Each structure stands twice: as C-alpha cells, then as structure tokens.
Short mmCIF file of C-alpha atoms and ligand atoms in Angstrom, two decimals:
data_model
loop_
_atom_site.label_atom_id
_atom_site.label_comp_id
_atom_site.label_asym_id
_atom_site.label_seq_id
_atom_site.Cartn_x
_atom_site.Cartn_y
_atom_site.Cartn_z
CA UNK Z 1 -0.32 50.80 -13.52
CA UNK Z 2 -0.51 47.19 -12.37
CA UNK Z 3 -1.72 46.86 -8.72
CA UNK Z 4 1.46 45.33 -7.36
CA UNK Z 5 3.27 48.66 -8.91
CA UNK Z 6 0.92 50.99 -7.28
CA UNK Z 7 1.93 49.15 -3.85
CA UNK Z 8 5.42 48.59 -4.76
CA UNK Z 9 5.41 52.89 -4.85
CA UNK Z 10 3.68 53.01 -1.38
CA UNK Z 11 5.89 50.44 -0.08
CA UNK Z 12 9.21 52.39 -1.25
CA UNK Z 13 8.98 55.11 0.68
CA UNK Z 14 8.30 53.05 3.73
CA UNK Z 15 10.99 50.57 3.44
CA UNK Z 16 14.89 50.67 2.89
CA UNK Z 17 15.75 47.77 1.15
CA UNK Z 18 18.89 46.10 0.29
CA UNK Z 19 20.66 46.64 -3.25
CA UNK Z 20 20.18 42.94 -5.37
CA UNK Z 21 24.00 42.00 -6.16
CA UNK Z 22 22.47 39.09 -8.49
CA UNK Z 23 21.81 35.73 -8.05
CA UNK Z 24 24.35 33.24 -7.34
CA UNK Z 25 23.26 29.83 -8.06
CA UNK Z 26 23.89 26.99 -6.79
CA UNK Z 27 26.19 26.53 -9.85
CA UNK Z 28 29.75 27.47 -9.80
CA UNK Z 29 31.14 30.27 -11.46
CA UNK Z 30 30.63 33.52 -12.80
CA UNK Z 31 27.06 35.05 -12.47
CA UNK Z 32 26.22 37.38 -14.83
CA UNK Z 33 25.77 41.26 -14.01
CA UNK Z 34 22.31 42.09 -12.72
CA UNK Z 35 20.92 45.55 -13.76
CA UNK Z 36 18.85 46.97 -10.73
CA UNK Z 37 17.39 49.94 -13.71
CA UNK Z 38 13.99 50.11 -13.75
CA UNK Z 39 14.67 50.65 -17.27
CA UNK Z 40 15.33 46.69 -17.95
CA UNK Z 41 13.63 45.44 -21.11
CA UNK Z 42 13.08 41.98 -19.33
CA UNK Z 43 12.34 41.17 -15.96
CA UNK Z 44 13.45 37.97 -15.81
CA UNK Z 45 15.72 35.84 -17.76
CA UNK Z 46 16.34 31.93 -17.66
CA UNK Z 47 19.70 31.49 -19.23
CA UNK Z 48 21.01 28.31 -21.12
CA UNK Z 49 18.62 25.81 -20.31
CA UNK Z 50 17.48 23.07 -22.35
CA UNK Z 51 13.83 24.35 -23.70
CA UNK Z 52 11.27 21.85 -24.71
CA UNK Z 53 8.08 23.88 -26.18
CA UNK Z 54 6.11 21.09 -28.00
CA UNK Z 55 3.96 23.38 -30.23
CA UNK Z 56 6.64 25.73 -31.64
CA UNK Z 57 9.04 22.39 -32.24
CA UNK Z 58 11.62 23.27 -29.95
CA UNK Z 59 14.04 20.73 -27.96
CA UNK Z 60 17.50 22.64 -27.90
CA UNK Z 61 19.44 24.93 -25.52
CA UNK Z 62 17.53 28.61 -25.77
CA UNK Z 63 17.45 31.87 -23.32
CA UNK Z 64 13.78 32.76 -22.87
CA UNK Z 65 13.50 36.10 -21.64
CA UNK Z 66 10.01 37.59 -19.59
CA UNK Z 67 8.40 40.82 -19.51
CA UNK Z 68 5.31 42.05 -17.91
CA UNK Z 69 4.17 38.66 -17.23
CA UNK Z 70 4.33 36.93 -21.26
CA UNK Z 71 7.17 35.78 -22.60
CA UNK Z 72 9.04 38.00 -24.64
CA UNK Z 73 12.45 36.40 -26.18
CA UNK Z 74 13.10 32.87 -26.87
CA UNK Z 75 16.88 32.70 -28.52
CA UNK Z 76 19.60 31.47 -28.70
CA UNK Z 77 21.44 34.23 -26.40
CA UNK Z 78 20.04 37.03 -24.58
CA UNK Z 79 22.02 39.60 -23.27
CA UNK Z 80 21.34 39.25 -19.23
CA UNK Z 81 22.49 42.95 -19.37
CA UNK Z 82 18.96 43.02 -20.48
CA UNK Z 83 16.67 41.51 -17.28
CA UNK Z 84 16.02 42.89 -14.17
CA UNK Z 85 16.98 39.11 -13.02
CA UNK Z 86 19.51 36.12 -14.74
CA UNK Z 87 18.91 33.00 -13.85
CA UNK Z 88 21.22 29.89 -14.10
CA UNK Z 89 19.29 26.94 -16.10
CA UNK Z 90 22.31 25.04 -17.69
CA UNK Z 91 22.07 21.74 -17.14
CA UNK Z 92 17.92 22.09 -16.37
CA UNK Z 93 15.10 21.74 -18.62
CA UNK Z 94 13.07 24.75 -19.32
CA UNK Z 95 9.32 23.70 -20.26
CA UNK Z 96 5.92 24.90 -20.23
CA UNK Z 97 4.58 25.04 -17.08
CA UNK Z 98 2.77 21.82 -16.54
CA UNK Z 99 -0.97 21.28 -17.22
CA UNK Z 100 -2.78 19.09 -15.06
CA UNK Z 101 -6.39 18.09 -16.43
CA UNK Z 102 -7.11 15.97 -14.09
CA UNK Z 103 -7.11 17.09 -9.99
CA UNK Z 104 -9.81 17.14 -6.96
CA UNK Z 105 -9.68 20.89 -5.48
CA UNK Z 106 -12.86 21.55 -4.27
CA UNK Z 107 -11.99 21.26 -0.78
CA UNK Z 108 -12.91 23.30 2.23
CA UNK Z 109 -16.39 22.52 2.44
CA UNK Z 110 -16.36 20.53 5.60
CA UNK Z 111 -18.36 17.70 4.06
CA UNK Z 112 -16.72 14.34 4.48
CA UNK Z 113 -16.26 11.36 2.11
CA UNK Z 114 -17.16 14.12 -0.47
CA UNK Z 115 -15.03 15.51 -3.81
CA UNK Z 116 -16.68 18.78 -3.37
CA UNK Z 117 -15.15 18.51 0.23
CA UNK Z 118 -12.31 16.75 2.53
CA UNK Z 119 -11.30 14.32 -0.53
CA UNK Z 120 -9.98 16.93 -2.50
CA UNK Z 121 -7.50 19.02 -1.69
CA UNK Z 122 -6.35 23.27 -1.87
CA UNK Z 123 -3.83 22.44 -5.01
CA UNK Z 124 -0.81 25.09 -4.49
CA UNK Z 125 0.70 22.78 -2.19
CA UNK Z 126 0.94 20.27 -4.58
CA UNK Z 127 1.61 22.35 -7.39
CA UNK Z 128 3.64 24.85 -7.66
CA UNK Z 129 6.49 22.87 -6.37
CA UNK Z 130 6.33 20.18 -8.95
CA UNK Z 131 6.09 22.56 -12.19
CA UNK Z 132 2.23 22.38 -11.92
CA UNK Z 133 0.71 25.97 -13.48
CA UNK Z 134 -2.27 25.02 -14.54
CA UNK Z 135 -5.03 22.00 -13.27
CA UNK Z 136 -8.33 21.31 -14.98
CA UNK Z 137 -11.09 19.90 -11.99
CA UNK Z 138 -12.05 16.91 -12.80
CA UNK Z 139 -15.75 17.49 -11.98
CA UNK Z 140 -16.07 17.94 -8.27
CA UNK Z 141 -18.56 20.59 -8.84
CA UNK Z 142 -21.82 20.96 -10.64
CA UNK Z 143 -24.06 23.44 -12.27
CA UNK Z 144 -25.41 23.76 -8.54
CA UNK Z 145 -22.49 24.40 -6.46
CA UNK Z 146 -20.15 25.64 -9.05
CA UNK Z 147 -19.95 29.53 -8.06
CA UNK Z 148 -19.15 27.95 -4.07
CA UNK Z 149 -16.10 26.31 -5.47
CA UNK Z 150 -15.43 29.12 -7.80
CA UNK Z 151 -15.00 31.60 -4.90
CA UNK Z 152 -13.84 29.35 -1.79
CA UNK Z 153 -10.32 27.88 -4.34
CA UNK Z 154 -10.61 28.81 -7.87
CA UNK Z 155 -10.25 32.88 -7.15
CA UNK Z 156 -7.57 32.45 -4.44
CA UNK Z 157 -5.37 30.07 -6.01
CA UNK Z 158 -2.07 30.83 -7.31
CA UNK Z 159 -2.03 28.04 -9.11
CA UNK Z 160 -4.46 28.55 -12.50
CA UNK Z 161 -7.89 26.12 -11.97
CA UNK Z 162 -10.23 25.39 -14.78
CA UNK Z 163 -12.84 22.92 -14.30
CA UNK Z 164 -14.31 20.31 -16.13
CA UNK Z 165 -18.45 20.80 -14.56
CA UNK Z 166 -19.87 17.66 -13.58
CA UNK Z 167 -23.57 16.62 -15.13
CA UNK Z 168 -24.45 15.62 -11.93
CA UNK Z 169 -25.98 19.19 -10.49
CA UNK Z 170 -24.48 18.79 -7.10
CA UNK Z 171 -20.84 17.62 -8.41
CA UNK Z 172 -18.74 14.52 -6.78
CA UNK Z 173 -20.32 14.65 -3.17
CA UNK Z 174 -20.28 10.66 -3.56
CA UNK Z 175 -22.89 7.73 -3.07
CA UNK Z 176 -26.79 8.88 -3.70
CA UNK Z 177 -25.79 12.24 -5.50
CA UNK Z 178 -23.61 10.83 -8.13
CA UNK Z 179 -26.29 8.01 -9.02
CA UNK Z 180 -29.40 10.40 -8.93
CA UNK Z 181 -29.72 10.50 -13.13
CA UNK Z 182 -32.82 12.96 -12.45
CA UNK Z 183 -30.17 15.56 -11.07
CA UNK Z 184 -27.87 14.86 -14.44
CA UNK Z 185 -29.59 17.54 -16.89
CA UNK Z 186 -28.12 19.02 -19.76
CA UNK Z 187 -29.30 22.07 -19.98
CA UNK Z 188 -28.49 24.01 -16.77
CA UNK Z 189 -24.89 22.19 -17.34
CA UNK Z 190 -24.66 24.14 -20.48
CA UNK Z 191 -25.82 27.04 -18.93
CA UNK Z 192 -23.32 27.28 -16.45
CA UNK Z 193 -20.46 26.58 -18.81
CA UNK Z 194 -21.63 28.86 -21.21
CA UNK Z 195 -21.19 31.44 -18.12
CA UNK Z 196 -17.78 30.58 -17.14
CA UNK Z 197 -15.93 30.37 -20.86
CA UNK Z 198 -12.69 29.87 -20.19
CA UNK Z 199 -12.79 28.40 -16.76
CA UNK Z 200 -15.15 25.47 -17.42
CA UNK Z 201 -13.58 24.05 -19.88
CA UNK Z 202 -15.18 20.96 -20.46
CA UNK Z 203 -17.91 18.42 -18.90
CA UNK Z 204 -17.29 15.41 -16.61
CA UNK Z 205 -19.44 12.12 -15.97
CA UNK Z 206 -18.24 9.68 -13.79
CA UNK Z 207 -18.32 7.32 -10.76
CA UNK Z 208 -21.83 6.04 -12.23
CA UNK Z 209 -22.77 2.52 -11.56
CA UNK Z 210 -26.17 1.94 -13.24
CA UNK Z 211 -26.35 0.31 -16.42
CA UNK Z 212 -27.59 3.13 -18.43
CA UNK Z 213 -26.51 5.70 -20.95
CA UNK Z 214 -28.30 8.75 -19.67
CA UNK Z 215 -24.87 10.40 -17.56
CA UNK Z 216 -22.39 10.38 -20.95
CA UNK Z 217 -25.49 11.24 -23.17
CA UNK Z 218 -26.14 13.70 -21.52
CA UNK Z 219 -23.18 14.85 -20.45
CA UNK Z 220 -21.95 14.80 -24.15
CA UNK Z 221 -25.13 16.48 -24.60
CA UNK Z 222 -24.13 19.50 -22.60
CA UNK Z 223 -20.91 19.61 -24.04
CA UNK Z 224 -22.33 20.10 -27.27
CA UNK Z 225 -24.64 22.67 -26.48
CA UNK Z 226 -21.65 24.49 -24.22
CA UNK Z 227 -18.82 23.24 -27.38
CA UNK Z 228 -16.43 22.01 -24.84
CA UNK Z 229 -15.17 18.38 -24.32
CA UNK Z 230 -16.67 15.99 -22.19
CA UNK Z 231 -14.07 14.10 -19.81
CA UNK Z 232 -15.36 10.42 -19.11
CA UNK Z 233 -14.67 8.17 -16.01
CA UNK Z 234 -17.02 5.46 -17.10
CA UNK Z 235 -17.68 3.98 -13.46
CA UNK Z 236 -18.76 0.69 -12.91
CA UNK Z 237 -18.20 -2.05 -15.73
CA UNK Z 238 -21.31 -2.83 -16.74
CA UNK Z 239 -22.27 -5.16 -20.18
CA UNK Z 240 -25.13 -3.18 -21.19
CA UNK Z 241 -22.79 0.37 -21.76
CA UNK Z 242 -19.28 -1.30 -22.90
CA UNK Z 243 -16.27 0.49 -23.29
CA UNK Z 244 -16.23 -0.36 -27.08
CA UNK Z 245 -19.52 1.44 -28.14
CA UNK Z 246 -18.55 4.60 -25.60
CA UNK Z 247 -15.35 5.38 -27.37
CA UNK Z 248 -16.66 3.81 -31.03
CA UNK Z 249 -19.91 5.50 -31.05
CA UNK Z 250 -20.98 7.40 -27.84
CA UNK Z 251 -17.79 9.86 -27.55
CA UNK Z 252 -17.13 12.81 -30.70
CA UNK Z 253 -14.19 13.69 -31.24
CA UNK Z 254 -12.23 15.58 -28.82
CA UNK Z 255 -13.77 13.98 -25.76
CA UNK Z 256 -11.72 12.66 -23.40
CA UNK Z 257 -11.79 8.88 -21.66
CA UNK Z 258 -9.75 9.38 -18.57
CA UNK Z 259 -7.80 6.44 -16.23
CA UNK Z 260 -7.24 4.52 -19.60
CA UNK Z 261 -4.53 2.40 -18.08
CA UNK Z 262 -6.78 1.42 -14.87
CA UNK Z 263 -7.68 -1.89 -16.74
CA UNK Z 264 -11.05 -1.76 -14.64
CA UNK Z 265 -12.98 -1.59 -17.65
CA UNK Z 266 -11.68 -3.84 -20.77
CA UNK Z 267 -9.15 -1.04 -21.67
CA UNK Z 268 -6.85 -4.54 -22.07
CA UNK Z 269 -8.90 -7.75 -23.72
CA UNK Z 270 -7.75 -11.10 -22.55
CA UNK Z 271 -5.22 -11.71 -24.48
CA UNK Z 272 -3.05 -9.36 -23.33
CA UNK Z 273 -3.42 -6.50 -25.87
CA UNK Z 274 -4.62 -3.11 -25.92
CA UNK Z 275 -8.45 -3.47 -26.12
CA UNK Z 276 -8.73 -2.96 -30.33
CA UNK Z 277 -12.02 -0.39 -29.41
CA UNK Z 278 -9.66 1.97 -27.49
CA UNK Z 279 -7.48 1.84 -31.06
CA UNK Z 280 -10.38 2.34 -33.25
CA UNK Z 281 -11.89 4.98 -30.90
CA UNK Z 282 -8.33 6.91 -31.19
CA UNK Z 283 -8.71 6.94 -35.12
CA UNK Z 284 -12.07 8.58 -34.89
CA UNK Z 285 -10.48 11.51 -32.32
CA UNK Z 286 -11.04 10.00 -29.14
CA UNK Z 287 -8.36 11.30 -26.49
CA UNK Z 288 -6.67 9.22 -24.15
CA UNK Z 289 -5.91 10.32 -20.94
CA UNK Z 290 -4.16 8.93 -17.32
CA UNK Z 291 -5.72 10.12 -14.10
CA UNK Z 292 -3.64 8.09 -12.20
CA UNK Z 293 -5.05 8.45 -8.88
CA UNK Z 294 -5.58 6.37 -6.32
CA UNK Z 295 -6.89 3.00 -8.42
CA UNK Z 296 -6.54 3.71 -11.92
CA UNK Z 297 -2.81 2.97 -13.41
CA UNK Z 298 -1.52 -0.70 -12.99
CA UNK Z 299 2.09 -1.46 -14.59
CA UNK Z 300 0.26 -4.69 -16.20
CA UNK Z 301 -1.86 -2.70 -18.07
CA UNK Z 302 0.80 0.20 -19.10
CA UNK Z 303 3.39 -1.87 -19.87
CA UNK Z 304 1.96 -3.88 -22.24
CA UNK Z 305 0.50 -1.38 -23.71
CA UNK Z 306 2.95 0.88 -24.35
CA UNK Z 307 4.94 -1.47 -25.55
CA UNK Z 308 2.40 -1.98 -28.53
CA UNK Z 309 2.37 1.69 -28.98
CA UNK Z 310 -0.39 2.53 -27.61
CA UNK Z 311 0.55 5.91 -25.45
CA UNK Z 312 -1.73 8.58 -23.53
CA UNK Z 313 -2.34 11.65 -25.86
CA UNK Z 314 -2.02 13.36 -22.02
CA UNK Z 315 -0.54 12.98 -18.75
CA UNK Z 316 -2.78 13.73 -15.81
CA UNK Z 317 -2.73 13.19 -11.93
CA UNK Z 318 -5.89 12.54 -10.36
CA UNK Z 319 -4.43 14.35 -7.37
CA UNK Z 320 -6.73 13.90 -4.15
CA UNK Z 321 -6.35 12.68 -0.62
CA UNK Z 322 -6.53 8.90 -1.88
CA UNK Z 323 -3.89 9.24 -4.52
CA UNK Z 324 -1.60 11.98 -2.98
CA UNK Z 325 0.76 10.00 -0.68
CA UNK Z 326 0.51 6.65 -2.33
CA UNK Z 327 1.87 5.52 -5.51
CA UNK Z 328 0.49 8.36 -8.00
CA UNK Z 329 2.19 11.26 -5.16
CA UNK Z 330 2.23 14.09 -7.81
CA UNK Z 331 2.28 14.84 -11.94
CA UNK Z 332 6.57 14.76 -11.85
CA UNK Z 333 6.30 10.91 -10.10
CA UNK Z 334 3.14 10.27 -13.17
CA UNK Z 335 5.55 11.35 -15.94
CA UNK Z 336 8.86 9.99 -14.55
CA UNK Z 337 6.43 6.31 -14.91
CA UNK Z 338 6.45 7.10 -18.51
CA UNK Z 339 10.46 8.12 -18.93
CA UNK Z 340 10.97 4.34 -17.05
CA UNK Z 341 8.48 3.03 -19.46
CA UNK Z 342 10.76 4.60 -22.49
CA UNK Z 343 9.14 7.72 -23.84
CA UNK Z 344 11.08 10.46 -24.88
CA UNK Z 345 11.58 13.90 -22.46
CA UNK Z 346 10.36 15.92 -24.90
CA UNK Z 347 7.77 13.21 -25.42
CA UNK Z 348 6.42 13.34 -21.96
CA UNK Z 349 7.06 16.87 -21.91
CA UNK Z 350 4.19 17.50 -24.77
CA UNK Z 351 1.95 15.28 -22.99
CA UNK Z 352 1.98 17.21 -19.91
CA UNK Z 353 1.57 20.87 -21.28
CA UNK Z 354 0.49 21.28 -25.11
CA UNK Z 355 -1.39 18.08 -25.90
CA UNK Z 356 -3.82 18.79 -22.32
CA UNK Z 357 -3.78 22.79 -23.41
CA UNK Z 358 -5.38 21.77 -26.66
CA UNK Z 359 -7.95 18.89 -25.37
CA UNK Z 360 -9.14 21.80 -23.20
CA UNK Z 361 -8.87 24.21 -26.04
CA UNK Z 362 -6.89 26.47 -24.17
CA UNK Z 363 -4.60 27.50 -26.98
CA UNK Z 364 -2.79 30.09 -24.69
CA UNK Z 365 -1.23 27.67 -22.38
CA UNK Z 366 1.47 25.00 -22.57
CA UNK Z 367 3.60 26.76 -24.83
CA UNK Z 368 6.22 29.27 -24.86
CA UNK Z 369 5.69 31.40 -27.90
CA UNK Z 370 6.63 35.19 -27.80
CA UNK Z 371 3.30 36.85 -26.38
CA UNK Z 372 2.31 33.92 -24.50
CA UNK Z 373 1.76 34.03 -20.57
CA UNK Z 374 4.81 32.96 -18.58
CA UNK Z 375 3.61 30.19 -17.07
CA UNK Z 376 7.01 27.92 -16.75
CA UNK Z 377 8.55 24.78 -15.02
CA UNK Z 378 12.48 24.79 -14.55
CA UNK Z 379 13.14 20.84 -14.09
CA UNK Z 380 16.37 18.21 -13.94
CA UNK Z 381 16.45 15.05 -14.84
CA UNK Z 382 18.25 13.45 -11.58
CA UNK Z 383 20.03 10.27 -12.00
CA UNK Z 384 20.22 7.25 -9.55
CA UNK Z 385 18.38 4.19 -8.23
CA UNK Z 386 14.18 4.93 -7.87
CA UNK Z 387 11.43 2.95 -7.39
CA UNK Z 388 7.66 3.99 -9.32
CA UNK Z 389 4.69 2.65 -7.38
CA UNK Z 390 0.91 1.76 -9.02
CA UNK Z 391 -2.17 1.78 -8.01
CA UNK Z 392 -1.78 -1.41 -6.28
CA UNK Z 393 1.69 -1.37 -4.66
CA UNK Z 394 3.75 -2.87 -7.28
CA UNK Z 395 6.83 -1.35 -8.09
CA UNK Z 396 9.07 -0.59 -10.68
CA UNK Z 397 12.71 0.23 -10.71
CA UNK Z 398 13.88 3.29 -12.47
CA UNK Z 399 17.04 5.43 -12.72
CA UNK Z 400 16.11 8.66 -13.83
CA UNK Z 401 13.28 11.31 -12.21
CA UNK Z 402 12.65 14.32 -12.77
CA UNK Z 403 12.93 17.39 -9.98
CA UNK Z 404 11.26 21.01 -10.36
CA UNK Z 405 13.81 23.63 -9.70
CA UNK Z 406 11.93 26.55 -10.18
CA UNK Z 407 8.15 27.78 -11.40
CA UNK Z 408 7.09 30.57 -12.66
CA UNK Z 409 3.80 31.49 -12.77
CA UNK Z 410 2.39 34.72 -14.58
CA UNK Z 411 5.94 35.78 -15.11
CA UNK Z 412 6.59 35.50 -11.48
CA UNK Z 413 9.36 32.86 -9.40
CA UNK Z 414 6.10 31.22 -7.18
CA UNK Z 415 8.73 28.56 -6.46
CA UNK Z 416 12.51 28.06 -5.79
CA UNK Z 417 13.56 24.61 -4.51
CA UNK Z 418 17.49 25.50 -4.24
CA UNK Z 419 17.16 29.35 -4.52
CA UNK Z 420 19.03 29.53 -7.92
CA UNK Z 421 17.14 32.94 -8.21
CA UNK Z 422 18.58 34.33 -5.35
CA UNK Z 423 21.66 35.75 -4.09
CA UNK Z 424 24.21 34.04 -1.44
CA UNK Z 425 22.97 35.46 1.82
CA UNK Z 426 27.00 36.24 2.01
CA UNK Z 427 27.07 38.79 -0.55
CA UNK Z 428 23.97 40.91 1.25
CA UNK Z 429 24.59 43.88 3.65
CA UNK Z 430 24.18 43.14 7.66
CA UNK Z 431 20.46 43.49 8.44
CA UNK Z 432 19.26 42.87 4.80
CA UNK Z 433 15.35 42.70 3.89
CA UNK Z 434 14.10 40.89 1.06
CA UNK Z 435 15.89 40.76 -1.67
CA UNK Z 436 13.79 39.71 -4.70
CA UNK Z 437 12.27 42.60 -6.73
CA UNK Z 438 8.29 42.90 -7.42
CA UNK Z 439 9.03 42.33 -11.41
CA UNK Z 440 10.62 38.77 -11.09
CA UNK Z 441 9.42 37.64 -7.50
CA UNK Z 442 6.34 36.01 -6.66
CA UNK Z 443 7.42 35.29 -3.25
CA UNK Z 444 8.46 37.76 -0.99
CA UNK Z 445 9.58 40.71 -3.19
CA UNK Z 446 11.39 44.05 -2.36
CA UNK Z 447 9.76 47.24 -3.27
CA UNK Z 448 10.69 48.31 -7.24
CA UNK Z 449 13.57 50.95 -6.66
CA UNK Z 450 13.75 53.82 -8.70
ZN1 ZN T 1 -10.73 11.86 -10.62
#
C-alpha cells in the first residue's frame, strides 16, 4: 500500500467529504461522466489534446490515460468511463513534462553572492507552473557539499532535481573557490557521482578565468571515470584554451557546451557566421545547449545562427536570481524565443524534454511511452502581440507564446492555472471540503472513498 493510501484510510474515517460531480472546464459543453469507483482502471485521463512525445514520433490528437503514477494508455480514444478523473485538453498541447538541464537550486544556505546559496533559488516556484518536471543543477555543488544540497532542496522538492557535480570540491560559491584548480580533483568527483547514479547525472566546469586546461580535463576526467557527461561553461575567453580545440578535441562525445548563443566566446567568427568549430565539434557528438540566464543569449548571435541552421540540440534556462525576472524569466519565455525564431512546436517541444533526457542519459524521462512515469505539461499556444527580451535588453516582437495549463508530476495535478481539473464550485454541496481525490490530486486531495 502506497503511503498516501495508508493515510487516505486514516483520513476517511475522520473526514466527510463531498461527492466529485466531475470537472467542468473552463470549456463549454458537456463534461464527461466521472466514476467516483475505486475500481477505475485509470486515475486520471487528459482527453483530446494535441500530444507531442518526440521519442515515440507522435504529434497528433491522442487521450493519454494514468495509473498508479506511469502512464498507461496513449490512443486515440479512451473511454473517460474509465478514470477516476477526465480532463478537458482540446485545443492544448499535451507534452512531456519539461526537462530543464540547466537551473541554480542550491539555495538556503545563507551565504551571499554564492550559487550554493542566495543566487540560486528553491525551483518549485518556478517550475511547476511553467510545465517544468524535471531540472538538472548546473553545478552549484561539489563533491564537498553535495549531500548539504542533497538534503536541504533535492529531497524536498516536488519538482525532480538531478545535478550536474561541479569539479570544483566546494561547488559555485563564486570568486577564490571557483579559481582554486588545487580544489578541482577528479577523483573524489567521481566518487561522489558514482554514489548518487541517477541523481548526478553529469559533471560541470565553469566560471574559470585562468588560462589553463586543468578544470575541463579534469572535469572530463571525472566524467569518464563516473561515465556521465560533462556540462561546460568555458568562463573567461582566453587565447591559450579556444573554443575551437574544446569542442574539436577537448570534449567526447556526449558532453555538453552550454550558453552557446552567449557569443562571449567566438561561438560567432567575425564574419557573421556560426563559428565553423562549433559545426565541426557537432559532427564529432558535441551537444549544444542554451542556458540562457542572465548574460548568455543575445538575438545577434541566435538569429543569425539559426538562420544558417545551426539550432540547440536542447533548450535550457539558467534559472537563478540574475536571470529570473529579466529577459530569460522562465523555460516557456526560452522556448517561445525559438517558436519567434521559426522552429517547429514539436521541434521545440523535443528540445525541451527528450533530446535533454538523453544528454543526461535519463532514458525514463521526457517521453510518454506506456510504463513511463507521468511526468506531463498541459500547454496552449496563446496568440497576440509579445515582446522576447535577451540578455541585454533587446527585444523582439512575437505573436505566439506558450502558457502551462496544467502539470502533472508523478501522475499527480501539482498545478492547475484555470482549474480545468476541477469542478464549478456551483455544482458542490453547501459547506463542501476538498474536492480532488488522492489518485489524481497533488494538491489538496480528498480522502479515497470506498
Ligand atoms: Zn548556470
């Protein structure tokens, strides 16, 4: 018996709750008829929304039915007779939930001007309500203070953290710590990955301004002995460690150079064009990836080069204090840049759940195949007159962005912007009590009748 049964029983005899009389969306019309059986095959249903699930080739209008927390169903038309819970999705988009590999949340710390403190920030509040499941730290810890982040955000998120581990032992706490190259060792890295499989899922460098090799070296070193990815932000520009011999030679396959349209590094040679290394890095399996932030995405670099071809392989954030409430403001306002910049839904859609699953070889997520855990973002494409802002204030019109609806996270609603999973407080009985049910409803769930 799951935990949240066992207190769902305690909690039944206590409490009287309210029958469910089904959802009515925002949507007009006819809702369809909510079973309150405990004998439901699914507990939750999204019905008639447009799915876009990257790995199993999917962009078309599917039900995708839940149970016990995986997906269960993905077709054509499910029988709501079936789930616990129907909800509405015509009209929406029905996608992976997002994956994130790039976010500052080790926060709570106390330690100022620090990544493993006030720069980063507790994630589900910048989340949840944008479609976000799933975010990879981008280093702020190392081998050293690791387990402190693990327990202080990691193990009471709701959202899902994984972490790249920084080679620098004591993680992003800023000026001396991030240069000291004798606290940058390989080996306890490793170590500490190796313990954590699955949760660190990869190895970050960055910030470094010295002109040597030693942080990637040895950060790719660590990756190789842990066989997880190494995430680069290569820092200062320096002439004796350019960007052409990191991704050309330095990098394997698989390893990741992050804030590739920042331009603070060569990623665009003075002509104009995409630097030709970044091309020839991307033939040998280099991966490309955004981390907007807070000063690395400039339209002058994008544009041009996306207009050459040359996209991200993945769409990240680089969510922290900096970047949170200026132009980057969260991973929906990231890939909206890239539907004004012409790519494809479905296009942007891959590169924001199964491309980032697999560069952090976490084959499980961003997907939506039968068995897989429901982790899922309910989004509309909203129509009118926007404006997308870069690292340095300059703006771009746009006229489409996309809006998270709903999330659901291990099966569970963990977010409802316009309560189309929950009934019009009309149709309840005076003095009702909550009115979501512990199978579908991550919020404030009723006790399971039965
Ligand atoms: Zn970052």
């Amino acid at each position: 018996m799951s935990k949240l049964n066992a207190v769902a029983l305690f909690l039944v005899s206590l409490s009287l709750s309210g029958p469910d009389p089904g959802g009515a969306g925002l949507q007009a019309g006819q809702q369809p008829p909510q079973p309150s059986s405990s004998a439901a095959k699914y507990d939750l249903l999204l019905k008639g929304g447009h799915v876009i699930d990257a790995r199993n080739r999917i962009s078309a209008v599917r039900d995708v039915a839940i149970a016990g927390g995986k997906i269960a169903a993905v077709a054509p038309k499910i029988d709501p007779r079936e789930a616990v819970k129907t909800v509405d999705a015509s009209d929406l988009y029905v996608t992976p939930g997002l994956v994130d590999i790039h976010g500052h949340t080790y926060t709570g710390t106390g330690e100022r001007r620090s990544y493993a403190g006030d720069n980063s920030v507790y994630p589900d509040g910048f989340t949840l309500r944008v479609g976000v499941t799933t975010v990879a730290d981008a280093g702020c810890a190392g081998w050293r203070n690791f387990e402190d982040f693990k327990q202080r955000v990691i193990d009471r998120s709701k959202t899902r953290i994984l972490a790249f581990l920084n080679i620098v032992g004591n993680g992003m706490r800023g000026g001396t710590y991030e240069q000291d190259l004798a606290d940058m060792e390989a080996k306890p890295t490793a170590d500490m990955a190796r313990k954590y499989p699955g949760l660190i899922v990869g190895i970050k460098t960055a910030h470094f301004a010295g002109p040597e090799w030693a942080p990637v070296e040895r950060a790719v070193e660590a990756g190789t002995l842990a066989n997880v990815p190494v995430m680069v932000d290569f820092g200062s520009n320096r002439a004796e460690r350019p960007l052409s011999e990191l991704v050309t030679r330095k990098l394997r396959p698989g390893d990741i150079y992050t804030h590739v349209y920042s331009g603070l590094r060569g990623e665009q040679d003075p002509s104009g064009h995409v630097n030709p290394a970044l091309i020839e890095g991307r033939k040998r399996g280099v991966i490309y990836d955004v981390g907007h932030g807070g000063g690395s995405f400039l339209w002058r670099i994008a544009v041009p080069a996306m207009k050459e071809g040359f996209a991200p392989d993945s769409i990240s954030t680089d969510l922290h204090i900096g970047s949170m409430n200026a132009g980057m403001k969260d991973m929906l306002n990231v890939m909206d840049k890239f539907l004004a910049m012409g790519m494809s839904l479905d296009d942007v859609i891959a590169r924001s759940t199964w491309n980032p699953a697999r560069e952090i070889r976490q084959d499980g997520l961003g997907h939506l195949s039968v068995g897989a855990v429901a982790d899922i973002a309910v989004l509309r494409v909203e129509r009118g007159r926007f404006g997308l802002v870069d690292m340095n204030g300059a703006r771009m019109d746009s006229t489409e962005r996309l809006v998270c609806e709903l999330t659901v996270r291990d099966g569970k609603v963990v977010y409802d912007l316009n309560g189309i999973s929950r009934p019009d407080w009309r149709t309840l009985p005076a003095g009702y009590g909550p009115t979501g049910d512990v199978r579908w409803d991550g919020l404030n769930p009723a006790p399971v009748r039965r």
